[in-house]
C-alpha cells in the first residue's frame, strides 16, 4: 500500500506544527509512528478516526520539545494540552479536543484497550515499535523497510534517551522516570529497526 494512502486528507495542519518544532529525528519518529499505527489498524480492520490519529501522532512527543516542556507535568500531559489548543485553533469541538489529548496521554500506557480507545491503542503499539522495537513482526518486513527508507531514524535512539533521561531527572515519578529506572535505555538501544536498511 502506498504510504500516502495512509495519510488522511485533513485541513488540520499538524504536520506543519511538527515540522516547526520537532528536531528532524523526532519529526521522522512522529511520521513513522503514524504510518505504523494506521497500517496496523487498517490491516486488522480496527475502526479508527484517521484524522484524530494523525494529529495525535504528529503531536504526541511535542511535550519533549523545550518550548513546550513543562516543569511540573509529564511530557505526555503537556503534549496533550498542546494538542487540545491545536484542536481549538482547528475549530474542533470540545469532545474532539479532549479525545486528542487522551490519545496522546494514552500512548505512554503499557497497554490500551482497543475497544475503549482505538486511536490510543494504535498509537501505543506504534510508538512501542518505533522507540523500543516492540513486536516488529506485527508489520511486514517490506513495509518496515519502506517506512524507514522514507523517514530514516537519524539517530533517534540517543536523542530520545537524552529526552527521557532529562524528564526522569526532573520528574522522577512520571512514566518517563519509571521507564528510565526500569532499563528503558537497553531496550531502545537494542531496537531491531536500527539494523534495518536506512
C-alpha positions as a LaTeX table, in Angstrom:
\begin{tabular}{lrrr}
\hline
Residue & $x$ (\AA) & $y$ (\AA) & $z$ (\AA) \\
\hline
Unk1 & 0.00 & 0.00 & 0.00 \\
Unk2 & 1.47 & 3.43 & $-0.91$ \\
Unk3 & 2.43 & 5.37 & 2.21 \\
Unk4 & 0.48 & 8.43 & 1.06 \\
Unk5 & $-2.71$ & 6.34 & 1.14 \\
Unk6 & $-2.33$ & 6.12 & 4.92 \\
Unk7 & $-2.23$ & 9.90 & 5.42 \\
Unk8 & $-5.69$ & 11.45 & 5.78 \\
Unk9 & $-6.78$ & 14.44 & 3.76 \\
Unk10 & $-7.17$ & 16.94 & 6.56 \\
Unk11 & $-7.12$ & 20.73 & 6.81 \\
Unk12 & $-5.65$ & 20.39 & 10.32 \\
Unk13 & $-2.01$ & 21.39 & 9.86 \\
Unk14 & $-0.44$ & 19.14 & 12.50 \\
Unk15 & 2.45 & 18.29 & 10.18 \\
Unk16 & 3.27 & 21.99 & 9.86 \\
Unk17 & 3.38 & 22.29 & 13.66 \\
Unk18 & 5.53 & 19.17 & 13.95 \\
Unk19 & 7.94 & 20.46 & 11.29 \\
Unk20 & 8.22 & 23.82 & 13.03 \\
Unk21 & 9.05 & 22.49 & 16.49 \\
Unk22 & 10.47 & 18.95 & 16.33 \\
Unk23 & 14.04 & 18.02 & 15.57 \\
Unk24 & 14.46 & 16.06 & 12.32 \\
Unk25 & 14.74 & 12.78 & 14.26 \\
Unk26 & 11.59 & 13.44 & 16.32 \\
Unk27 & 9.69 & 14.59 & 13.24 \\
Unk28 & 10.52 & 11.36 & 11.41 \\
Unk29 & 9.59 & 9.39 & 14.53 \\
Unk30 & 6.16 & 11.03 & 14.55 \\
Unk31 & 5.66 & 10.33 & 10.85 \\
Unk32 & 6.70 & 6.70 & 11.25 \\
Unk33 & 4.51 & 6.29 & 14.33 \\
Unk34 & 1.52 & 7.47 & 12.34 \\
Unk35 & 2.27 & 5.07 & 9.48 \\
Unk36 & 2.82 & 2.10 & 11.82 \\
Unk37 & $-0.46$ & 2.91 & 13.62 \\
Unk38 & $-2.60$ & 3.49 & 10.53 \\
Unk39 & $-1.27$ & 0.43 & 8.70 \\
Unk40 & $-1.79$ & $-1.81$ & 11.73 \\
Unk41 & $-5.34$ & $-0.55$ & 12.17 \\
Unk42 & $-6.24$ & $-0.98$ & 8.51 \\
Unk43 & $-4.70$ & $-4.43$ & 8.26 \\
Unk44 & $-6.69$ & $-5.66$ & 11.26 \\
Unk45 & $-9.96$ & $-3.94$ & 10.47 \\
Unk46 & $-9.84$ & $-1.67$ & 13.51 \\
Unk47 & $-12.25$ & 1.25 & 13.12 \\
Unk48 & $-10.42$ & 4.46 & 13.99 \\
Unk49 & $-10.70$ & 8.19 & 13.36 \\
Unk50 & $-7.95$ & 8.74 & 10.78 \\
Unk51 & $-7.67$ & 12.50 & 11.25 \\
Unk52 & $-7.60$ & 12.30 & 15.04 \\
Unk53 & $-4.94$ & 9.56 & 14.93 \\
Unk54 & $-2.84$ & 11.59 & 12.52 \\
Unk55 & $-2.93$ & 14.74 & 14.64 \\
Unk56 & $-2.18$ & 12.78 & 17.82 \\
Unk57 & 0.75 & 11.03 & 16.14 \\
Unk58 & 2.23 & 14.28 & 14.85 \\
Unk59 & 1.97 & 15.94 & 18.28 \\
Unk60 & 2.42 & 13.03 & 20.71 \\
Unk61 & 6.01 & 13.97 & 21.68 \\
Unk62 & 5.73 & 17.73 & 21.44 \\
Unk63 & 5.92 & 17.89 & 25.24 \\
Unk64 & 9.57 & 16.82 & 24.90 \\
Unk65 & 10.38 & 19.91 & 22.84 \\
Unk66 & 11.99 & 22.59 & 25.07 \\
Unk67 & 9.48 & 25.33 & 24.22 \\
Unk68 & 6.57 & 23.09 & 25.30 \\
Unk69 & 8.29 & 21.05 & 28.03 \\
Unk70 & 6.51 & 21.50 & 31.35 \\
Unk71 & 8.43 & 21.81 & 34.59 \\
Unk72 & 5.61 & 20.21 & 36.53 \\
Unk73 & 3.65 & 17.67 & 34.48 \\
Unk74 & 4.73 & 14.60 & 32.47 \\
Unk75 & 5.59 & 15.30 & 28.85 \\
Unk76 & 2.62 & 13.32 & 27.54 \\
Unk77 & 0.22 & 15.51 & 29.55 \\
Unk78 & 1.98 & 18.66 & 28.31 \\
Unk79 & 1.71 & 17.30 & 24.76 \\
Unk80 & $-1.96$ & 16.55 & 25.26 \\
Unk81 & $-2.50$ & 20.15 & 26.35 \\
Unk82 & $-0.73$ & 21.43 & 23.23 \\
Unk83 & $-2.93$ & 19.17 & 21.10 \\
Unk84 & $-6.05$ & 20.46 & 22.87 \\
Unk85 & $-5.03$ & 24.03 & 21.99 \\
Unk86 & $-4.20$ & 22.94 & 18.43 \\
Unk87 & $-7.67$ & 21.39 & 18.12 \\
Unk88 & $-9.28$ & 24.59 & 19.34 \\
Unk89 & $-7.40$ & 26.52 & 16.66 \\
Unk90 & $-8.56$ & 23.99 & 14.07 \\
Unk91 & $-12.18$ & 24.56 & 15.12 \\
Unk92 & $-12.67$ & 21.15 & 16.72 \\
Unk93 & $-15.39$ & 20.80 & 19.33 \\
Unk94 & $-14.53$ & 20.20 & 22.98 \\
Unk95 & $-15.05$ & 16.42 & 22.78 \\
Unk96 & $-12.68$ & 16.05 & 19.83 \\
Unk97 & $-10.03$ & 18.20 & 21.52 \\
Unk98 & $-10.36$ & 16.12 & 24.70 \\
Unk99 & $-10.08$ & 12.87 & 22.73 \\
Unk100 & $-6.88$ & 14.01 & 21.01 \\
Unk101 & $-5.31$ & 14.84 & 24.36 \\
Unk102 & $-6.44$ & 11.48 & 25.76 \\
Unk103 & $-4.82$ & 9.59 & 22.88 \\
Unk104 & $-1.52$ & 11.39 & 23.44 \\
Unk105 & $-1.57$ & 10.64 & 27.17 \\
Unk106 & $-2.55$ & 7.01 & 26.48 \\
Unk107 & 0.41 & 6.37 & 24.19 \\
Unk108 & 2.64 & 6.04 & 27.26 \\
Unk109 & 0.47 & 3.34 & 28.87 \\
Unk110 & 1.76 & $-0.25$ & 28.90 \\
Unk111 & $-1.42$ & $-1.34$ & 27.09 \\
Unk112 & $-4.52$ & 0.40 & 25.77 \\
Unk113 & $-7.81$ & $-1.45$ & 25.22 \\
Unk114 & $-8.72$ & $-1.24$ & 21.54 \\
Unk115 & $-12.44$ & $-1.39$ & 22.35 \\
Unk116 & $-12.20$ & 1.61 & 24.67 \\
Unk117 & $-9.68$ & 3.75 & 22.79 \\
Unk118 & $-8.77$ & 2.50 & 19.29 \\
Unk119 & $-6.61$ & 5.52 & 18.44 \\
Unk120 & $-4.76$ & 5.29 & 21.77 \\
Unk121 & $-4.30$ & 1.56 & 21.23 \\
Unk122 & $-2.82$ & 2.09 & 17.78 \\
Unk123 & $-0.51$ & 4.91 & 18.84 \\
Unk124 & 0.70 & 2.97 & 21.88 \\
Unk125 & 1.59 & $-0.03$ & 19.69 \\
Unk126 & 3.21 & 2.16 & 17.03 \\
Unk127 & 5.39 & 4.10 & 19.44 \\
Unk128 & 6.36 & 0.88 & 21.19 \\
Unk129 & 7.64 & $-0.42$ & 17.87 \\
Unk130 & 9.39 & 2.78 & 16.87 \\
Unk131 & 11.09 & 3.59 & 20.17 \\
Unk132 & 11.94 & 0.21 & 21.66 \\
Unk133 & 11.34 & $-2.25$ & 18.83 \\
Unk134 & 8.38 & $-4.00$ & 20.42 \\
Unk135 & 6.57 & $-6.62$ & 18.28 \\
Unk136 & 8.20 & $-5.79$ & 14.92 \\
Unk137 & 6.74 & $-8.86$ & 13.25 \\
Unk138 & 3.27 & $-7.31$ & 13.55 \\
Unk139 & 4.27 & $-5.28$ & 10.46 \\
Unk140 & 5.52 & $-6.92$ & 7.24 \\
Unk141 & 9.28 & $-6.65$ & 6.71 \\
Unk142 & 8.82 & $-4.95$ & 3.34 \\
Unk143 & 6.55 & $-2.31$ & 4.84 \\
Unk144 & 9.01 & $-1.69$ & 7.69 \\
Unk145 & 11.82 & $-1.15$ & 5.19 \\
Unk146 & 9.67 & 1.16 & 3.04 \\
Unk147 & 8.75 & 3.35 & 6.02 \\
Unk148 & 12.35 & 3.50 & 7.23 \\
Unk149 & 13.57 & 4.42 & 3.75 \\
Unk150 & 11.02 & 7.23 & 3.54 \\
Unk151 & 11.62 & 8.50 & 7.08 \\
Unk152 & 15.09 & 7.49 & 8.35 \\
Unk153 & 15.78 & 7.17 & 12.06 \\
Unk154 & 18.51 & 9.88 & 12.12 \\
Unk155 & 19.92 & 8.82 & 15.49 \\
Unk156 & 16.54 & 8.76 & 17.22 \\
Unk157 & 17.63 & 6.31 & 19.92 \\
Unk158 & 20.24 & 8.54 & 21.54 \\
Unk159 & 18.18 & 11.72 & 21.11 \\
Unk160 & 15.15 & 10.05 & 22.65 \\
Unk161 & 17.17 & 8.64 & 25.53 \\
Unk162 & 18.53 & 12.11 & 26.20 \\
Unk163 & 15.00 & 13.50 & 26.33 \\
Unk164 & 13.77 & 10.72 & 28.63 \\
Unk165 & 16.78 & 10.95 & 30.93 \\
Unk166 & 16.14 & 14.65 & 31.37 \\
Unk167 & 12.43 & 14.02 & 32.01 \\
Unk168 & 13.35 & 11.38 & 34.59 \\
Unk169 & 15.80 & 13.71 & 36.32 \\
Unk170 & 13.25 & 16.50 & 36.69 \\
Unk171 & 10.09 & 14.40 & 37.04 \\
Unk172 & 11.17 & 11.05 & 38.56 \\
Unk173 & 7.62 & 9.91 & 39.36 \\
Unk174 & 6.48 & 10.34 & 35.74 \\
Unk175 & 6.14 & 7.37 & 33.39 \\
Unk176 & 9.30 & 8.54 & 31.64 \\
Unk177 & 11.05 & 8.42 & 35.01 \\
Unk178 & 9.76 & 4.91 & 35.64 \\
Unk179 & 10.83 & 3.77 & 32.18 \\
Unk180 & 14.37 & 5.05 & 32.70 \\
Unk181 & 14.58 & 3.37 & 36.12 \\
Unk182 & 13.43 & 0.05 & 34.62 \\
Unk183 & 16.08 & $-0.31$ & 31.90 \\
Unk184 & 14.45 & 1.61 & 29.07 \\
Unk185 & 17.84 & 2.55 & 27.62 \\
Unk186 & 18.78 & $-1.07$ & 26.95 \\
Unk187 & 15.53 & $-1.71$ & 25.07 \\
Unk188 & 15.88 & 1.44 & 22.99 \\
Unk189 & 19.48 & 0.69 & 22.04 \\
Unk190 & 18.53 & $-2.88$ & 21.07 \\
Unk191 & 15.70 & $-1.78$ & 18.75 \\
Unk192 & 15.87 & $-4.00$ & 15.64 \\
Unk193 & 14.64 & $-1.13$ & 13.47 \\
Unk194 & 18.07 & 0.44 & 13.84 \\
Unk195 & 19.51 & $-2.55$ & 12.00 \\
Unk196 & 17.15 & $-2.21$ & 9.03 \\
Unk197 & 18.43 & $-0.60$ & 5.84 \\
Unk198 & 18.01 & 3.18 & 6.25 \\
\hline
\end{tabular}
